[in-house]
Amino acid sequence: MCLAVPMKLVSREELKGVVELSGMRREISLMLLPEAQVGDYVLVHAGYAIAQVDEREAEETLELLREALAGEEA
Amino acid sequence: MNGFADPRLVRTLARAIAAEAEKLPRPVTFMEVCGTHTNAIAAAGLRRLLPSHVRLISGPGCPVCVTPVGYVDQAMALAEDPRNLVATFGDLLRVPASSGSLEQARATGCDVRVVYSPRDAVDLAAANPDRRVVFLGVGFETTVPTVAAAVLEAEKRGLANFFVLSGHKVMPPALEALLADPALRLEGLILPGHVSVIIGARAYRPVLARYPIPAVISGFTPVDVLRTVLELTKQVVEGRAELVNLYGRVVREEGNLTAWGMVEKVFAPCDARWRGLGDIAGSGLALRRPFASRDAGQFAVTLPTPREPAGCRCGDVLRGRIDPPECPLFATACTPDTAAGACMVSAEGACAAWYRHERFAGVA
């Protein structure tokens, strides 16, 4: 029930936003995340954006893991 | 961000866990308290990647599963009144009431609508001005802000016919109740990622200060969950008990203050009953006074004496006392198609996840 999916905010008008995932678009509310900017990845739960996804943090995490993998394979 | 499901990284992490687990002085049990974790762990088959002395169990993390039968009875009674239109998330539809379910009520002509978002229920109120639209508010901190926002939207749109039957619950008091139980043997907690998005890492600090235990805020991909298990294992090996946030791409220390502020505007803490855990002080949310006119609990309904299904051990499953196959009804009298208990109904219930994904995996 706490399922939430990262989607890209492609447009917004006041507190109404449009998000996109794999070519599918959906209208959501930005009432809980008014600071969201067009172009952000936002986490969407039950029709509301609830968090901005920190893409840099995500990439750094993966980079660290890939280094560990490379270390193993070396 | 597909890298979070990269099989090579999954293998690397599984090997790292196996190496770390060699150093464990004893077998360990880690509990997740989020139905989305229950489902993610089972669907990805992650238990099969772990050494046998690292065990993962589910706690009271499925909102539908911890909702007591009395709430479902109340929802049923409201649905049977033709003045009411009941709007609900799909998860609740097939949960057994003392007699029947909302799905059966709908089949006999009651107006029960499944919505994807509480906003859809507000739209139903606008489209049906002569009906009372009752939204069944079930869910933890992830979901509560969306219901609070819907209540505020109904206020703004002047829709006096939008009501909420609040069965909402919050996680920290339930964690405290679990950790205070001397019968529970647990070496670590996998904390719910999306609840944490809202309440922040800081919400767990008081409980974890009173009951120190390794605790990791976790995402939901296989890579996320295995990183969490590795961190918990390391903490046990090194004798540490710390709160670590491994879902930093969306979880901040303070959470989503806008969302939680909206919850505090609309709801106030109250005592609540949990299936399996009983009554827990301050673990529920009731509509605050300015919004009390929207509380569907005000509509007088005749209720049966709440009756849990005979032989069902959902309560013990939710406390982490047994794994689903240890229930005598599991996969015999109780299957997803003939569910006796809530944990087999919801896709996020431990019994349903176990039935669908691990029944033949030889893990019991």
Short mmCIF file of C-alpha atoms in Angstrom, two decimals:
data_model
loop_
_atom_site.label_atom_id
_atom_site.label_comp_id
_atom_site.label_asym_id
_atom_site.label_seq_id
_atom_site.Cartn_x
_atom_site.Cartn_y
_atom_site.Cartn_z
CA MET A 1 0.00 0.00 0.00
CA CYS A 2 3.01 2.23 0.49
CA LEU A 3 4.00 1.66 -3.12
CA ALA A 4 5.44 4.81 -4.67
CA VAL A 5 6.99 5.19 -8.10
CA PRO A 6 9.57 7.70 -9.35
CA MET A 7 8.24 9.60 -12.37
CA LYS A 8 9.46 12.65 -14.27
CA LEU A 9 7.54 15.90 -13.78
CA VAL A 10 7.03 17.17 -17.34
CA SER A 11 4.78 20.15 -16.69
CA ARG A 12 2.97 21.94 -13.90
CA GLU A 13 0.32 24.57 -13.44
CA GLU A 14 0.09 25.76 -9.86
CA LEU A 15 -0.42 22.57 -7.80
CA LYS A 16 -1.38 20.34 -10.72
CA GLY A 17 1.45 18.44 -12.31
CA VAL A 18 1.85 16.01 -15.17
CA VAL A 19 4.29 13.12 -14.68
CA GLU A 20 5.62 10.67 -17.22
CA LEU A 21 6.92 7.13 -16.94
CA SER A 22 7.78 4.98 -19.97
CA GLY A 23 5.71 7.22 -22.22
CA MET A 24 2.62 7.07 -20.00
CA ARG A 25 1.40 10.40 -18.64
CA ARG A 26 -0.65 11.00 -15.55
CA GLU A 27 -1.99 14.06 -13.75
CA ILE A 28 -0.95 14.34 -10.12
CA SER A 29 -1.26 16.82 -7.26
CA LEU A 30 1.73 18.79 -6.01
CA MET A 31 -0.02 19.84 -2.78
CA LEU A 32 2.45 17.78 -0.73
CA LEU A 33 5.51 18.85 -2.75
CA PRO A 34 4.93 22.43 -3.91
CA GLU A 35 8.69 22.97 -4.45
CA ALA A 36 8.88 20.37 -7.26
CA GLN A 37 10.37 21.69 -10.51
CA VAL A 38 9.63 20.63 -14.06
CA GLY A 39 12.34 18.13 -15.02
CA ASP A 40 12.63 16.66 -11.49
CA TYR A 41 12.05 13.00 -10.82
CA VAL A 42 9.37 12.86 -8.14
CA LEU A 43 8.13 9.93 -6.07
CA VAL A 44 4.38 9.47 -6.70
CA HIS A 45 2.02 7.81 -4.23
CA ALA A 46 -1.79 7.65 -4.61
CA GLY A 47 -1.93 10.56 -7.04
CA TYR A 48 0.38 12.88 -5.07
CA ALA A 49 4.07 13.68 -5.43
CA ILE A 50 5.64 13.07 -2.00
CA ALA A 51 9.40 13.56 -2.56
CA GLN A 52 11.99 14.79 -5.03
CA VAL A 53 14.41 12.05 -6.07
CA ASP A 54 18.02 13.07 -5.52
CA GLU A 55 19.48 11.66 -8.74
CA ARG A 56 23.03 12.54 -7.79
CA GLU A 57 22.73 10.54 -4.56
CA ALA A 58 21.31 7.60 -6.52
CA GLU A 59 24.16 7.69 -9.05
CA GLU A 60 26.80 7.92 -6.31
CA THR A 61 25.34 4.88 -4.57
CA LEU A 62 25.43 2.87 -7.79
CA GLU A 63 28.94 4.07 -8.57
CA LEU A 64 30.21 2.80 -5.21
CA LEU A 65 28.58 -0.57 -5.77
CA ARG A 66 30.00 -0.82 -9.29
CA GLU A 67 33.47 -0.13 -7.91
CA ALA A 68 33.01 -2.99 -5.45
CA LEU A 69 31.91 -5.21 -8.35
CA ALA A 70 34.94 -4.17 -10.43
CA GLY A 71 37.18 -4.94 -7.44
CA GLU A 72 35.68 -8.42 -7.22
CA GLU A 73 36.09 -9.12 -10.92
CA ALA A 74 39.67 -7.76 -11.08
CA MET B 1 18.16 4.26 -12.23
CA ASN B 2 17.70 0.72 -13.50
CA GLY B 3 21.04 -0.05 -11.87
CA PHE B 4 19.18 -0.78 -8.64
CA ALA B 5 17.99 -4.04 -10.17
CA ASP B 6 21.32 -4.92 -11.85
CA PRO B 7 21.80 -8.70 -11.35
CA ARG B 8 25.59 -8.31 -11.17
CA LEU B 9 25.29 -5.88 -8.25
CA VAL B 10 22.76 -8.20 -6.61
CA ARG B 11 25.27 -11.08 -6.83
CA THR B 12 28.08 -8.91 -5.47
CA LEU B 13 25.95 -7.91 -2.51
CA ALA B 14 24.80 -11.49 -1.87
CA ARG B 15 28.45 -12.61 -1.78
CA ALA B 16 29.35 -9.76 0.57
CA ILE B 17 26.50 -10.73 2.91
CA ALA B 18 27.60 -14.39 2.88
CA ALA B 19 31.17 -13.37 3.76
CA GLU B 20 30.01 -11.06 6.55
CA ALA B 21 27.57 -13.65 7.89
CA GLU B 22 30.49 -16.08 8.40
CA LYS B 23 31.53 -13.84 11.28
CA LEU B 24 28.13 -13.90 13.00
CA PRO B 25 28.26 -15.41 16.48
CA ARG B 26 24.70 -16.78 16.10
CA PRO B 27 21.82 -16.91 13.61
CA VAL B 28 20.09 -13.55 13.17
CA THR B 29 16.56 -12.44 12.36
CA PHE B 30 15.80 -9.11 10.72
CA MET B 31 12.23 -7.81 10.51
CA GLU B 32 10.74 -5.53 7.88
CA VAL B 33 7.67 -3.54 8.84
CA CYS B 34 6.37 -2.52 5.42
CA GLY B 35 4.07 -4.50 3.18
CA THR B 36 5.85 -3.15 0.13
CA HIS B 37 9.08 -4.68 1.48
CA THR B 38 7.27 -7.96 2.18
CA ASN B 39 6.18 -8.12 -1.42
CA ALA B 40 9.47 -6.88 -2.89
CA ILE B 41 11.56 -9.42 -0.92
CA ALA B 42 9.31 -12.33 -1.85
CA ALA B 43 8.82 -11.34 -5.50
CA ALA B 44 12.56 -10.98 -6.10
CA GLY B 45 13.30 -14.23 -4.28
CA LEU B 46 15.83 -12.48 -2.05
CA ARG B 47 15.55 -15.02 0.79
CA ARG B 48 17.11 -17.60 -1.53
CA LEU B 49 20.19 -15.39 -1.90
CA LEU B 50 20.84 -15.22 1.84
CA PRO B 51 22.75 -17.67 4.04
CA SER B 52 20.46 -19.86 6.15
CA HIS B 53 21.43 -18.15 9.38
CA VAL B 54 20.26 -14.73 8.12
CA ARG B 55 16.49 -14.84 8.35
CA LEU B 56 14.05 -12.18 7.14
CA ILE B 57 10.59 -11.93 8.69
CA SER B 58 7.63 -9.61 8.26
CA GLY B 59 6.11 -7.48 10.97
CA PRO B 60 2.95 -5.36 11.20
CA GLY B 61 3.66 -3.42 8.01
CA CYS B 62 0.64 -4.16 5.86
CA PRO B 63 -2.03 -1.53 6.65
CA VAL B 64 -4.91 -3.70 5.53
CA CYS B 65 -3.60 -6.63 7.59
CA VAL B 66 -3.36 -4.68 10.85
CA THR B 67 -6.81 -3.12 10.41
CA PRO B 68 -9.04 -4.86 12.97
CA VAL B 69 -12.18 -6.65 11.84
CA GLY B 70 -14.32 -4.07 13.71
CA TYR B 71 -13.25 -1.39 11.22
CA VAL B 72 -14.24 -3.54 8.25
CA ASP B 73 -17.60 -4.24 9.95
CA GLN B 74 -18.16 -0.50 10.29
CA ALA B 75 -17.28 0.06 6.62
CA MET B 76 -19.70 -2.72 5.63
CA ALA B 77 -22.51 -1.20 7.70
CA LEU B 78 -21.91 2.21 6.09
CA ALA B 79 -21.95 0.61 2.64
CA GLU B 80 -25.30 -1.02 3.36
CA ASP B 81 -26.94 2.39 3.91
CA PRO B 82 -28.18 3.58 0.48
CA ARG B 83 -27.48 7.20 1.41
CA ASN B 84 -23.77 6.39 1.41
CA LEU B 85 -21.29 5.87 -1.39
CA VAL B 86 -18.19 4.14 -0.01
CA ALA B 87 -14.89 4.89 -1.75
CA THR B 88 -11.88 2.70 -0.97
CA PHE B 89 -8.44 1.62 -2.09
CA GLY B 90 -8.75 -1.76 -3.78
CA ASP B 91 -6.75 -3.56 -1.06
CA LEU B 92 -9.65 -3.44 1.40
CA LEU B 93 -12.27 -4.87 -0.93
CA ARG B 94 -11.76 -8.55 -0.15
CA VAL B 95 -10.76 -8.31 3.51
CA PRO B 96 -13.10 -10.52 5.55
CA ALA B 97 -15.52 -8.69 7.86
CA SER B 98 -17.22 -10.60 10.71
CA SER B 99 -19.59 -11.68 7.97
CA GLY B 100 -18.89 -11.16 4.25
CA SER B 101 -16.63 -8.55 2.66
CA LEU B 102 -17.01 -5.20 0.89
CA GLU B 103 -16.69 -7.05 -2.41
CA GLN B 104 -19.67 -9.23 -1.51
CA ALA B 105 -21.59 -6.16 -0.31
CA ARG B 106 -20.95 -4.56 -3.70
CA ALA B 107 -22.21 -7.69 -5.45
CA THR B 108 -25.50 -7.35 -3.57
CA GLY B 109 -26.00 -3.77 -4.76
CA CYS B 110 -24.14 -1.63 -2.21
CA ASP B 111 -22.37 1.34 -3.77
CA VAL B 112 -18.68 0.60 -3.17
CA ARG B 113 -16.19 2.27 -5.53
CA VAL B 114 -12.48 1.55 -5.82
CA VAL B 115 -10.34 4.66 -6.18
CA TYR B 116 -6.66 5.06 -6.97
CA SER B 117 -6.30 8.32 -5.05
CA PRO B 118 -8.23 10.06 -2.24
CA ARG B 119 -8.59 12.92 -4.77
CA ASP B 120 -10.83 10.64 -6.83
CA ALA B 121 -13.10 10.30 -3.78
CA VAL B 122 -13.35 14.11 -3.56
CA ASP B 123 -14.37 14.17 -7.24
CA LEU B 124 -17.01 11.52 -6.46
CA ALA B 125 -18.39 13.85 -3.76
CA ALA B 126 -18.61 16.66 -6.34
CA ALA B 127 -20.33 14.40 -8.86
CA ASN B 128 -22.82 12.98 -6.34
CA PRO B 129 -24.02 15.96 -4.28
CA ASP B 130 -27.05 14.05 -2.94
CA ARG B 131 -24.93 11.20 -1.52
CA ARG B 132 -22.58 10.98 1.44
CA VAL B 133 -19.21 9.93 0.05
CA VAL B 134 -17.29 8.00 2.72
CA PHE B 135 -13.60 7.44 2.02
CA LEU B 136 -12.09 4.50 3.91
CA GLY B 137 -8.92 6.00 5.36
CA VAL B 138 -6.57 3.07 5.88
CA GLY B 139 -2.80 3.39 5.67
CA PHE B 140 0.35 4.55 7.37
CA GLU B 141 2.27 7.82 7.22
CA THR B 142 2.91 7.46 3.47
CA THR B 143 -0.80 7.57 2.73
CA VAL B 144 -2.16 9.83 5.48
CA PRO B 145 -0.92 13.10 3.91
CA THR B 146 -2.82 12.29 0.71
CA VAL B 147 -6.03 11.90 2.76
CA ALA B 148 -5.31 15.09 4.72
CA ALA B 149 -4.81 16.90 1.41
CA ALA B 150 -8.12 15.48 0.13
CA VAL B 151 -9.94 16.71 3.24
CA LEU B 152 -8.49 20.19 2.73
CA GLU B 153 -9.44 20.08 -0.95
CA ALA B 154 -13.02 19.12 -0.04
CA GLU B 155 -13.10 22.10 2.38
CA LYS B 156 -11.82 24.42 -0.33
CA ARG B 157 -14.38 23.16 -2.85
CA GLY B 158 -17.17 23.45 -0.27
CA LEU B 159 -18.07 19.76 -0.52
CA ALA B 160 -19.88 19.06 2.76
CA ASN B 161 -20.70 15.49 1.61
CA PHE B 162 -17.10 14.18 1.77
CA PHE B 163 -16.38 12.07 4.85
CA VAL B 164 -13.49 9.92 6.11
CA LEU B 165 -13.65 6.79 8.25
CA SER B 166 -10.18 7.05 9.75
CA GLY B 167 -8.40 3.79 10.49
CA HIS B 168 -5.03 5.44 9.89
CA LYS B 169 -2.04 4.32 11.91
CA VAL B 170 1.46 5.57 12.62
CA MET B 171 4.54 3.40 12.83
CA PRO B 172 6.81 4.57 15.71
CA PRO B 173 4.41 3.58 18.56
CA ALA B 174 3.92 0.16 16.93
CA LEU B 175 7.70 -0.33 16.67
CA GLU B 176 7.96 0.56 20.34
CA ALA B 177 5.27 -2.00 21.23
CA LEU B 178 7.14 -4.66 19.24
CA LEU B 179 10.55 -3.86 20.69
CA ALA B 180 9.15 -3.82 24.24
CA ASP B 181 7.94 -7.42 23.80
CA PRO B 182 10.44 -9.69 25.61
CA ALA B 183 9.24 -12.70 23.57
CA LEU B 184 10.42 -11.12 20.33
CA ARG B 185 13.89 -12.23 19.21
CA LEU B 186 15.16 -9.72 16.73
CA GLU B 187 18.65 -8.57 15.71
CA GLY B 188 17.71 -5.78 13.33
CA LEU B 189 14.94 -3.68 11.80
CA ILE B 190 14.40 -2.88 8.12
CA LEU B 191 12.59 0.45 8.37
CA PRO B 192 9.84 1.40 5.88
CA GLY B 193 11.23 3.58 3.08
CA HIS B 194 8.16 5.49 2.05
CA VAL B 195 6.82 6.03 5.57
CA SER B 196 10.27 7.50 6.22
CA VAL B 197 9.96 9.84 3.21
CA ILE B 198 7.17 11.56 5.14
CA ILE B 199 8.27 11.35 8.80
CA GLY B 200 12.04 11.46 8.23
CA ALA B 201 14.81 9.49 9.92
CA ARG B 202 14.42 11.63 13.02
CA ALA B 203 11.02 10.11 13.85
CA TYR B 204 12.66 6.81 14.89
CA ARG B 205 15.38 8.27 17.11
CA PRO B 206 13.38 8.43 20.39
CA VAL B 207 12.19 4.79 20.12
CA LEU B 208 15.63 3.54 19.09
CA ALA B 209 17.22 5.44 21.98
CA ARG B 210 14.97 3.53 24.39
CA TYR B 211 15.37 0.16 22.61
CA PRO B 212 18.73 0.18 20.81
CA ILE B 213 18.84 -2.20 17.83
CA PRO B 214 20.48 -2.05 14.39
CA ALA B 215 17.99 -0.22 12.16
CA VAL B 216 18.24 0.71 8.48
CA ILE B 217 15.89 2.84 6.39
CA SER B 218 15.63 0.89 3.15
CA GLY B 219 14.48 1.31 -0.42
CA PHE B 220 12.64 -1.42 -2.28
CA THR B 221 14.79 -2.64 -5.14
CA PRO B 222 16.80 -5.87 -4.74
CA VAL B 223 19.99 -3.79 -4.47
CA ASP B 224 18.43 -1.58 -1.79
CA VAL B 225 17.21 -4.48 0.33
CA LEU B 226 20.49 -6.41 0.09
CA ARG B 227 22.53 -3.32 1.00
CA THR B 228 20.28 -3.02 4.04
CA VAL B 229 20.78 -6.67 5.03
CA LEU B 230 24.55 -6.26 4.61
CA GLU B 231 24.58 -3.16 6.84
CA LEU B 232 22.46 -4.86 9.52
CA THR B 233 24.73 -7.93 9.45
CA LYS B 234 27.82 -5.74 9.79
CA GLN B 235 26.29 -3.94 12.75
CA VAL B 236 25.59 -7.24 14.53
CA VAL B 237 29.11 -8.51 13.82
CA GLU B 238 30.65 -5.27 15.09
CA GLY B 239 28.31 -4.99 18.07
CA ARG B 240 26.80 -1.69 16.92
CA ALA B 241 23.15 -0.55 17.09
CA GLU B 242 22.73 2.48 14.86
CA LEU B 243 20.09 4.10 12.72
CA VAL B 244 21.38 4.29 9.14
CA ASN B 245 19.52 5.82 6.19
CA LEU B 246 20.33 3.85 3.02
CA TYR B 247 17.44 5.39 1.07
CA GLY B 248 18.94 8.86 0.97
CA ARG B 249 17.80 9.48 -2.60
CA VAL B 250 14.31 10.22 -1.22
CA VAL B 251 14.48 10.11 2.61
CA ARG B 252 15.77 13.18 4.49
CA GLU B 253 16.45 13.51 8.20
CA GLU B 254 13.42 15.76 8.72
CA GLY B 255 11.06 14.07 6.23
CA ASN B 256 8.53 15.98 4.13
CA LEU B 257 7.54 18.85 6.42
CA THR B 258 4.82 20.15 4.09
CA ALA B 259 3.12 16.75 4.05
CA TRP B 260 3.41 16.12 7.77
CA GLY B 261 2.25 19.67 8.52
CA MET B 262 -0.91 18.95 6.54
CA VAL B 263 -1.45 15.73 8.54
CA GLU B 264 -1.12 17.65 11.81
CA LYS B 265 -3.58 20.26 10.61
CA VAL B 266 -6.26 17.68 9.83
CA PHE B 267 -5.56 14.78 12.23
CA ALA B 268 -4.73 14.40 15.92
CA PRO B 269 -3.14 11.33 17.55
CA CYS B 270 -5.50 8.84 19.18
CA ASP B 271 -5.27 5.33 20.59
CA ALA B 272 -5.78 2.57 18.05
CA ARG B 273 -6.28 -1.16 17.84
CA TRP B 274 -4.00 -3.29 15.65
CA ARG B 275 -4.70 -6.85 14.60
CA GLY B 276 -2.00 -8.89 16.34
CA LEU B 277 -0.64 -6.10 18.51
CA GLY B 278 -3.82 -5.02 20.32
CA ASP B 279 -4.40 -1.48 21.58
CA ILE B 280 -1.45 0.90 21.25
CA ALA B 281 -1.60 4.38 22.79
CA GLY B 282 -1.11 7.24 20.35
CA SER B 283 -0.79 4.95 17.33
CA GLY B 284 -3.90 6.12 15.46
CA LEU B 285 -5.11 9.33 13.85
CA ALA B 286 -8.54 10.92 14.29
CA LEU B 287 -9.94 13.98 12.51
CA ARG B 288 -9.34 17.17 14.49
CA ARG B 289 -12.24 19.27 15.75
CA PRO B 290 -12.53 21.71 12.82
CA PHE B 291 -12.95 18.68 10.55
CA ALA B 292 -14.98 16.51 12.97
CA SER B 293 -18.10 17.03 10.82
CA ARG B 294 -16.33 14.94 8.16
CA ASP B 295 -15.82 11.97 10.49
CA ALA B 296 -17.91 9.08 9.14
CA GLY B 297 -17.71 7.51 12.60
CA GLN B 298 -20.61 9.84 13.53
CA PHE B 299 -23.13 7.89 11.44
CA ALA B 300 -24.91 5.46 13.73
CA VAL B 301 -24.65 1.94 12.42
CA THR B 302 -25.50 -1.40 13.96
CA LEU B 303 -22.40 -3.51 14.33
CA PRO B 304 -21.96 -7.22 14.94
CA THR B 305 -19.62 -8.45 17.68
CA PRO B 306 -16.26 -8.50 15.87
CA ARG B 307 -15.36 -12.06 14.95
CA GLU B 308 -11.91 -13.05 13.69
CA PRO B 309 -11.86 -16.10 11.40
CA ALA B 310 -11.56 -19.36 13.38
CA GLY B 311 -8.07 -20.84 13.39
CA CYS B 312 -6.52 -17.82 11.62
CA ARG B 313 -3.11 -16.89 13.01
CA CYS B 314 -2.67 -13.52 11.26
CA GLY B 315 -2.01 -12.01 14.69
CA ASP B 316 1.05 -14.22 15.27
CA VAL B 317 2.28 -13.63 11.71
CA LEU B 318 2.03 -9.86 12.24
CA ARG B 319 4.07 -10.08 15.44
CA GLY B 320 6.77 -12.10 13.70
CA ARG B 321 6.07 -15.08 15.99
CA ILE B 322 5.47 -17.55 13.17
CA ASP B 323 6.15 -17.74 9.45
CA PRO B 324 2.98 -18.08 7.35
CA PRO B 325 3.40 -21.85 6.64
CA GLU B 326 3.18 -22.49 10.39
CA CYS B 327 -0.49 -21.46 10.38
CA PRO B 328 -2.72 -24.54 10.08
CA LEU B 329 -4.93 -22.78 7.52
CA PHE B 330 -2.05 -21.72 5.24
CA ALA B 331 -2.45 -23.00 1.66
CA THR B 332 -5.26 -25.34 2.78
CA ALA B 333 -8.37 -23.52 4.02
CA CYS B 334 -6.71 -20.16 3.35
CA THR B 335 -5.46 -19.24 -0.13
CA PRO B 336 -5.63 -15.93 -2.03
CA ASP B 337 -8.90 -17.11 -3.62
CA THR B 338 -10.43 -18.34 -0.36
CA ALA B 339 -8.72 -16.07 2.13
CA ALA B 340 -9.64 -16.55 5.77
CA GLY B 341 -7.37 -13.84 7.10
CA ALA B 342 -6.31 -10.38 5.99
CA CYS B 343 -2.65 -11.37 5.57
CA MET B 344 -3.69 -13.67 2.71
CA VAL B 345 -5.95 -11.07 1.06
CA SER B 346 -3.70 -8.11 0.54
CA ALA B 347 -0.95 -8.62 -2.03
CA GLU B 348 1.29 -7.04 0.61
CA GLY B 349 0.30 -9.45 3.35
CA ALA B 350 3.01 -11.84 4.50
CA CYS B 351 0.80 -14.89 3.84
CA ALA B 352 -0.11 -13.81 0.29
CA ALA B 353 3.51 -12.95 -0.55
CA TRP B 354 4.66 -16.30 0.84
CA TYR B 355 1.90 -18.20 -1.00
CA ARG B 356 2.62 -16.57 -4.34
CA HIS B 357 6.39 -16.59 -4.30
CA GLU B 358 7.93 -18.87 -1.67
CA ARG B 359 5.53 -21.75 -1.20
CA PHE B 360 7.74 -24.21 -3.08
CA ALA B 361 11.09 -22.63 -2.35
CA GLY B 362 11.85 -24.93 0.56
CA VAL B 363 12.19 -21.98 2.89
CA ALA B 364 10.27 -22.63 6.06
#
